[in-house]
């Protein structure tokens, strides 16, 4: 008998990348496909699908490499559990951007071989993703490399400092609440629809910041989110007792940005726990803010000098003081995943407090089951 190969995903706007993925998976045996329901995708992506789950099921089942397909009955990132238990597959096959430690752990528990695809397109065809085909995906995400939380006055009033960010091309559709500024990006889509408009970068970022935080907003989103989305390249925002930075430094040198891209790796994490509150039990004082500020300064200098080891040390220093100030940022599951990588990389930080985001690694060598990003270069 052929081995049973199981894959699970959204498969919205079916394209050649999906077909190539199915063909690669089917090389290992008979292919069975679990499809995320409209409700599940709304919960994970905070958006509606282009094609309904009934349409997606029809198209996937029509492919000759697919033995059978269905709509998963569960919810969340493990919406396929009951179907997988019933199928009893030999292999669970995932893309790099679909990898998650919780999926890998599920396979260990049930004796299923876990394989991560290299996402190789069909010969002669371009790499495709659903995200790249959606119009609104032209608006970038952002990730902070060091100094996160210093854009909040309840931190920077203790000691001034900088947040370092890069603007990321939307090659992946990052989950909601993943620490990639998804909330600010959704507001940007409401404002500008398809892409950042022409204009002066800081002024556009102010517009987005004010739109996201109207008068009476209980919790003010940090301005590094709006600035990091709007401004291309590598940026440094210096804060002192205010929501808006006193000084902005921009770096768009293509050689430096390529150097960063080659050493920045993201590993998906477990979903965020319910009723999570990152602001519970915080310990913010002058010493913590000063240490965070100095770590951010060291990170900036190391990157400008293309010193990967220095960047890694500064990233760890920034992350560790964040944990002292905001101990609820990390969970036991995240700690366990981080510990499995620490000996292989130069540095690390966390995107998305409490899970649901990514471990962000600095490494000269490839990191297993990790994805890499492209930094937006064009701009104002």
Short mmCIF file of N, CA, C and O in Angstrom, two decimals, residues 141-212:
data_model
loop_
_atom_site.label_atom_id
_atom_site.label_comp_id
_atom_site.label_asym_id
_atom_site.label_seq_id
_atom_site.Cartn_x
_atom_site.Cartn_y
_atom_site.Cartn_z
N UNK A 141 4.79 44.90 6.04
CA UNK A 141 4.78 44.71 7.49
C UNK A 141 6.03 45.39 8.05
O UNK A 141 6.80 46.01 7.31
N UNK A 142 6.25 45.25 9.35
CA UNK A 142 7.50 45.70 9.93
C UNK A 142 7.88 44.78 11.08
O UNK A 142 7.03 44.14 11.68
N UNK A 143 9.16 44.71 11.37
CA UNK A 143 9.62 43.98 12.54
C UNK A 143 10.66 44.82 13.25
O UNK A 143 11.46 45.50 12.59
N UNK A 144 10.61 44.86 14.58
CA UNK A 144 11.65 45.60 15.31
C UNK A 144 12.79 44.65 15.64
O UNK A 144 12.56 43.49 16.02
N UNK A 145 14.00 45.13 15.48
CA UNK A 145 15.20 44.33 15.71
C UNK A 145 15.74 44.50 17.13
O UNK A 145 16.43 43.61 17.64
N UNK A 146 15.45 45.64 17.74
CA UNK A 146 15.92 45.89 19.12
C UNK A 146 15.21 47.12 19.65
O UNK A 146 14.77 47.98 18.90
N UNK A 147 15.14 47.20 20.98
CA UNK A 147 14.59 48.40 21.62
C UNK A 147 13.09 48.46 21.72
O UNK A 147 12.55 49.49 22.14
N UNK A 148 12.39 47.40 21.31
CA UNK A 148 10.93 47.42 21.39
C UNK A 148 10.44 47.77 22.79
O UNK A 148 11.04 47.34 23.77
N UNK A 149 9.38 48.56 22.87
CA UNK A 149 8.76 49.14 24.06
C UNK A 149 9.29 50.53 24.36
O UNK A 149 8.64 51.29 25.09
N UNK A 150 10.43 50.92 23.79
CA UNK A 150 10.94 52.27 24.05
C UNK A 150 10.13 53.34 23.32
O UNK A 150 10.34 54.53 23.55
N UNK A 151 9.20 52.93 22.46
CA UNK A 151 8.32 53.92 21.82
C UNK A 151 7.13 54.26 22.71
O UNK A 151 6.31 55.10 22.34
N UNK A 152 7.03 53.65 23.89
CA UNK A 152 5.94 53.94 24.82
C UNK A 152 6.44 54.89 25.92
O UNK A 152 7.45 54.62 26.56
N UNK A 153 5.73 55.99 26.16
CA UNK A 153 6.17 56.94 27.20
C UNK A 153 6.29 56.32 28.58
O UNK A 153 7.12 56.77 29.39
N UNK A 154 5.50 55.29 28.88
CA UNK A 154 5.62 54.68 30.21
C UNK A 154 6.94 53.93 30.36
O UNK A 154 7.30 53.51 31.45
N UNK A 155 7.69 53.80 29.25
CA UNK A 155 9.05 53.25 29.31
C UNK A 155 10.07 54.36 29.08
O UNK A 155 11.01 54.53 29.88
N UNK A 156 9.93 55.12 27.99
CA UNK A 156 10.98 56.09 27.65
C UNK A 156 11.02 57.31 28.57
O UNK A 156 11.97 58.10 28.51
N UNK A 157 10.01 57.50 29.45
CA UNK A 157 10.12 58.58 30.43
C UNK A 157 11.16 58.26 31.50
O UNK A 157 11.70 59.16 32.16
N UNK A 158 11.45 56.97 31.67
CA UNK A 158 12.48 56.56 32.63
C UNK A 158 13.88 56.79 32.06
O UNK A 158 14.80 57.16 32.79
N UNK A 159 14.03 56.54 30.75
CA UNK A 159 15.33 56.73 30.09
C UNK A 159 15.08 56.74 28.58
O UNK A 159 14.36 55.88 28.07
N UNK A 160 15.64 57.71 27.85
CA UNK A 160 15.39 57.78 26.41
C UNK A 160 16.14 56.67 25.66
O UNK A 160 17.15 56.14 26.14
N UNK A 161 15.64 56.34 24.48
CA UNK A 161 16.32 55.32 23.69
C UNK A 161 15.66 55.10 22.34
O UNK A 161 14.65 55.74 22.01
N UNK A 162 16.22 54.18 21.57
CA UNK A 162 15.81 53.98 20.19
C UNK A 162 15.17 52.62 19.97
O UNK A 162 15.52 51.64 20.64
N UNK A 163 14.24 52.57 19.01
CA UNK A 163 13.71 51.33 18.49
C UNK A 163 14.21 51.19 17.05
O UNK A 163 14.15 52.14 16.27
N UNK A 164 14.73 50.01 16.71
CA UNK A 164 15.28 49.75 15.37
C UNK A 164 14.32 48.82 14.63
O UNK A 164 13.95 47.76 15.14
N UNK A 165 13.89 49.23 13.45
CA UNK A 165 12.94 48.43 12.68
C UNK A 165 13.41 48.27 11.23
O UNK A 165 14.23 49.03 10.74
N UNK A 166 12.85 47.25 10.56
CA UNK A 166 12.97 47.12 9.12
C UNK A 166 11.56 46.95 8.54
O UNK A 166 10.70 46.31 9.15
N UNK A 167 11.34 47.53 7.37
CA UNK A 167 10.08 47.41 6.66
C UNK A 167 10.15 46.17 5.77
O UNK A 167 11.10 46.01 5.00
N UNK A 168 9.15 45.29 5.88
CA UNK A 168 9.22 43.97 5.26
C UNK A 168 8.21 43.83 4.13
O UNK A 168 7.02 44.12 4.29
N UNK A 169 8.69 43.40 2.98
CA UNK A 169 7.79 43.12 1.85
C UNK A 169 6.83 41.98 2.24
O UNK A 169 7.23 41.01 2.89
N UNK A 170 5.56 42.08 1.85
CA UNK A 170 4.56 41.11 2.29
C UNK A 170 4.55 39.83 1.46
O UNK A 170 3.55 39.46 0.85
N UNK A 171 5.67 39.12 1.46
CA UNK A 171 5.76 37.84 0.74
C UNK A 171 4.99 36.75 1.47
O UNK A 171 4.63 35.73 0.87
N UNK A 172 4.77 36.94 2.78
CA UNK A 172 3.99 36.02 3.58
C UNK A 172 2.83 36.80 4.19
O UNK A 172 2.92 38.01 4.39
N UNK A 173 1.76 36.10 4.48
CA UNK A 173 0.64 36.73 5.18
C UNK A 173 0.74 36.34 6.64
O UNK A 173 0.30 35.27 7.06
N UNK A 174 1.38 37.21 7.42
CA UNK A 174 1.61 36.91 8.82
C UNK A 174 0.29 36.91 9.59
O UNK A 174 -0.60 37.73 9.33
N UNK A 175 0.17 35.98 10.52
CA UNK A 175 -1.06 35.86 11.30
C UNK A 175 -1.32 37.12 12.11
O UNK A 175 -0.39 37.86 12.47
N UNK A 176 -2.59 37.34 12.43
CA UNK A 176 -2.97 38.46 13.27
C UNK A 176 -2.29 38.32 14.64
O UNK A 176 -2.08 37.22 15.14
N UNK A 177 -1.91 39.46 15.23
CA UNK A 177 -1.27 39.51 16.55
C UNK A 177 0.04 38.70 16.58
O UNK A 177 0.32 38.00 17.55
N UNK A 178 0.82 38.81 15.52
CA UNK A 178 2.07 38.05 15.44
C UNK A 178 3.30 38.92 15.70
O UNK A 178 4.42 38.47 15.53
N UNK A 179 3.10 40.18 16.09
CA UNK A 179 4.24 41.06 16.34
C UNK A 179 4.84 41.64 15.09
O UNK A 179 5.94 42.20 15.13
N UNK A 180 4.12 41.55 13.96
CA UNK A 180 4.61 42.08 12.69
C UNK A 180 3.86 43.35 12.31
O UNK A 180 3.80 43.73 11.15
N UNK A 181 3.25 43.99 13.28
CA UNK A 181 2.47 45.22 13.09
C UNK A 181 1.24 44.98 12.22
O UNK A 181 0.87 45.81 11.39
N UNK A 182 0.58 43.84 12.43
CA UNK A 182 -0.60 43.52 11.62
C UNK A 182 -1.75 44.48 11.88
O UNK A 182 -2.51 44.81 10.95
N UNK A 183 -1.92 44.95 13.12
CA UNK A 183 -3.02 45.87 13.43
C UNK A 183 -2.84 47.20 12.70
O UNK A 183 -3.78 47.73 12.11
N UNK A 184 -1.62 47.73 12.74
CA UNK A 184 -1.35 49.00 12.05
C UNK A 184 -1.47 48.81 10.54
O UNK A 184 -1.94 49.70 9.82
N UNK A 185 -1.07 47.65 10.05
CA UNK A 185 -1.16 47.39 8.62
C UNK A 185 -2.62 47.35 8.16
O UNK A 185 -2.96 47.85 7.08
N UNK A 186 -3.50 46.77 8.97
CA UNK A 186 -4.93 46.75 8.62
C UNK A 186 -5.48 48.18 8.55
O UNK A 186 -6.30 48.49 7.67
N UNK A 187 -5.04 49.04 9.45
CA UNK A 187 -5.46 50.44 9.41
C UNK A 187 -4.90 51.12 8.15
O UNK A 187 -5.57 51.96 7.54
N UNK A 188 -3.68 50.77 7.77
CA UNK A 188 -3.09 51.32 6.56
C UNK A 188 -3.89 50.91 5.32
O UNK A 188 -4.08 51.70 4.39
N UNK A 189 -4.38 49.67 5.32
CA UNK A 189 -5.19 49.19 4.21
C UNK A 189 -6.52 49.95 4.16
O UNK A 189 -7.01 50.31 3.09
N UNK A 190 -7.10 50.23 5.35
CA UNK A 190 -8.33 51.04 5.38
C UNK A 190 -8.09 52.43 4.79
O UNK A 190 -8.94 52.97 4.07
N UNK A 191 -6.93 52.99 5.09
CA UNK A 191 -6.61 54.35 4.63
C UNK A 191 -6.24 54.39 3.15
O UNK A 191 -6.74 55.23 2.39
N UNK A 192 -5.35 53.47 2.74
CA UNK A 192 -4.70 53.60 1.44
C UNK A 192 -5.00 52.44 0.48
O UNK A 192 -4.55 52.46 -0.66
N UNK A 193 -5.68 51.44 0.95
CA UNK A 193 -6.18 50.33 0.13
C UNK A 193 -5.11 49.38 -0.36
O UNK A 193 -5.07 48.23 0.07
N UNK A 194 -4.25 49.78 -1.28
CA UNK A 194 -3.37 48.82 -1.95
C UNK A 194 -1.89 49.01 -1.67
O UNK A 194 -1.12 48.06 -1.77
N UNK A 195 -1.46 50.23 -1.39
CA UNK A 195 -0.02 50.46 -1.15
C UNK A 195 0.16 51.79 -0.47
O UNK A 195 -0.76 52.63 -0.42
N UNK A 196 1.36 52.02 0.06
CA UNK A 196 1.68 53.30 0.66
C UNK A 196 1.69 54.37 -0.44
O UNK A 196 2.36 54.20 -1.46
N UNK A 197 0.96 55.47 -0.28
CA UNK A 197 0.93 56.50 -1.34
C UNK A 197 2.23 57.30 -1.39
O UNK A 197 3.06 57.23 -0.48
N UNK A 198 2.39 58.05 -2.46
CA UNK A 198 3.51 58.97 -2.56
C UNK A 198 3.36 60.05 -1.49
O UNK A 198 2.24 60.46 -1.16
N UNK A 199 4.47 60.53 -1.00
CA UNK A 199 4.42 61.58 0.01
C UNK A 199 5.61 61.51 0.94
O UNK A 199 6.44 60.60 0.85
N UNK A 200 5.70 62.47 1.84
CA UNK A 200 6.79 62.51 2.80
C UNK A 200 6.54 61.44 3.87
O UNK A 200 5.47 61.37 4.45
N UNK A 201 7.55 60.59 4.08
CA UNK A 201 7.38 59.41 4.90
C UNK A 201 6.90 59.67 6.31
O UNK A 201 5.96 59.03 6.78
N UNK A 202 7.54 60.61 7.01
CA UNK A 202 7.16 60.86 8.40
C UNK A 202 5.73 61.41 8.48
O UNK A 202 4.98 61.05 9.39
N UNK A 203 5.34 62.24 7.54
CA UNK A 203 3.99 62.79 7.56
C UNK A 203 2.95 61.69 7.33
O UNK A 203 1.90 61.65 7.98
N UNK A 204 3.23 60.79 6.40
CA UNK A 204 2.32 59.67 6.16
C UNK A 204 2.22 58.78 7.40
O UNK A 204 1.14 58.29 7.75
N UNK A 205 3.35 58.55 8.06
CA UNK A 205 3.34 57.73 9.27
C UNK A 205 2.54 58.41 10.38
O UNK A 205 1.82 57.75 11.14
N UNK A 206 2.63 59.73 10.50
CA UNK A 206 1.83 60.46 11.48
C UNK A 206 0.34 60.29 11.20
O UNK A 206 -0.48 60.12 12.11
N UNK A 207 0.00 60.35 9.91
CA UNK A 207 -1.40 60.18 9.53
C UNK A 207 -1.91 58.80 9.95
O UNK A 207 -3.00 58.67 10.52
N UNK A 208 -1.11 57.77 9.68
CA UNK A 208 -1.49 56.41 10.05
C UNK A 208 -1.57 56.26 11.57
O UNK A 208 -2.50 55.64 12.10
N UNK A 209 -0.61 56.83 12.28
CA UNK A 209 -0.58 56.75 13.74
C UNK A 209 -1.83 57.40 14.35
O UNK A 209 -2.47 56.83 15.25
N UNK A 210 -2.20 58.57 13.86
CA UNK A 210 -3.38 59.27 14.38
C UNK A 210 -4.67 58.54 14.02
O UNK A 210 -5.61 58.49 14.81
N UNK A 211 -4.70 57.93 12.82
CA UNK A 211 -5.88 57.18 12.40
C UNK A 211 -6.08 55.95 13.28
O UNK A 211 -7.20 55.59 13.63
N UNK A 212 -4.98 55.31 13.67
CA UNK A 212 -5.08 54.12 14.50
C UNK A 212 -5.36 54.45 15.96
O UNK A 212 -5.92 53.62 16.69
#
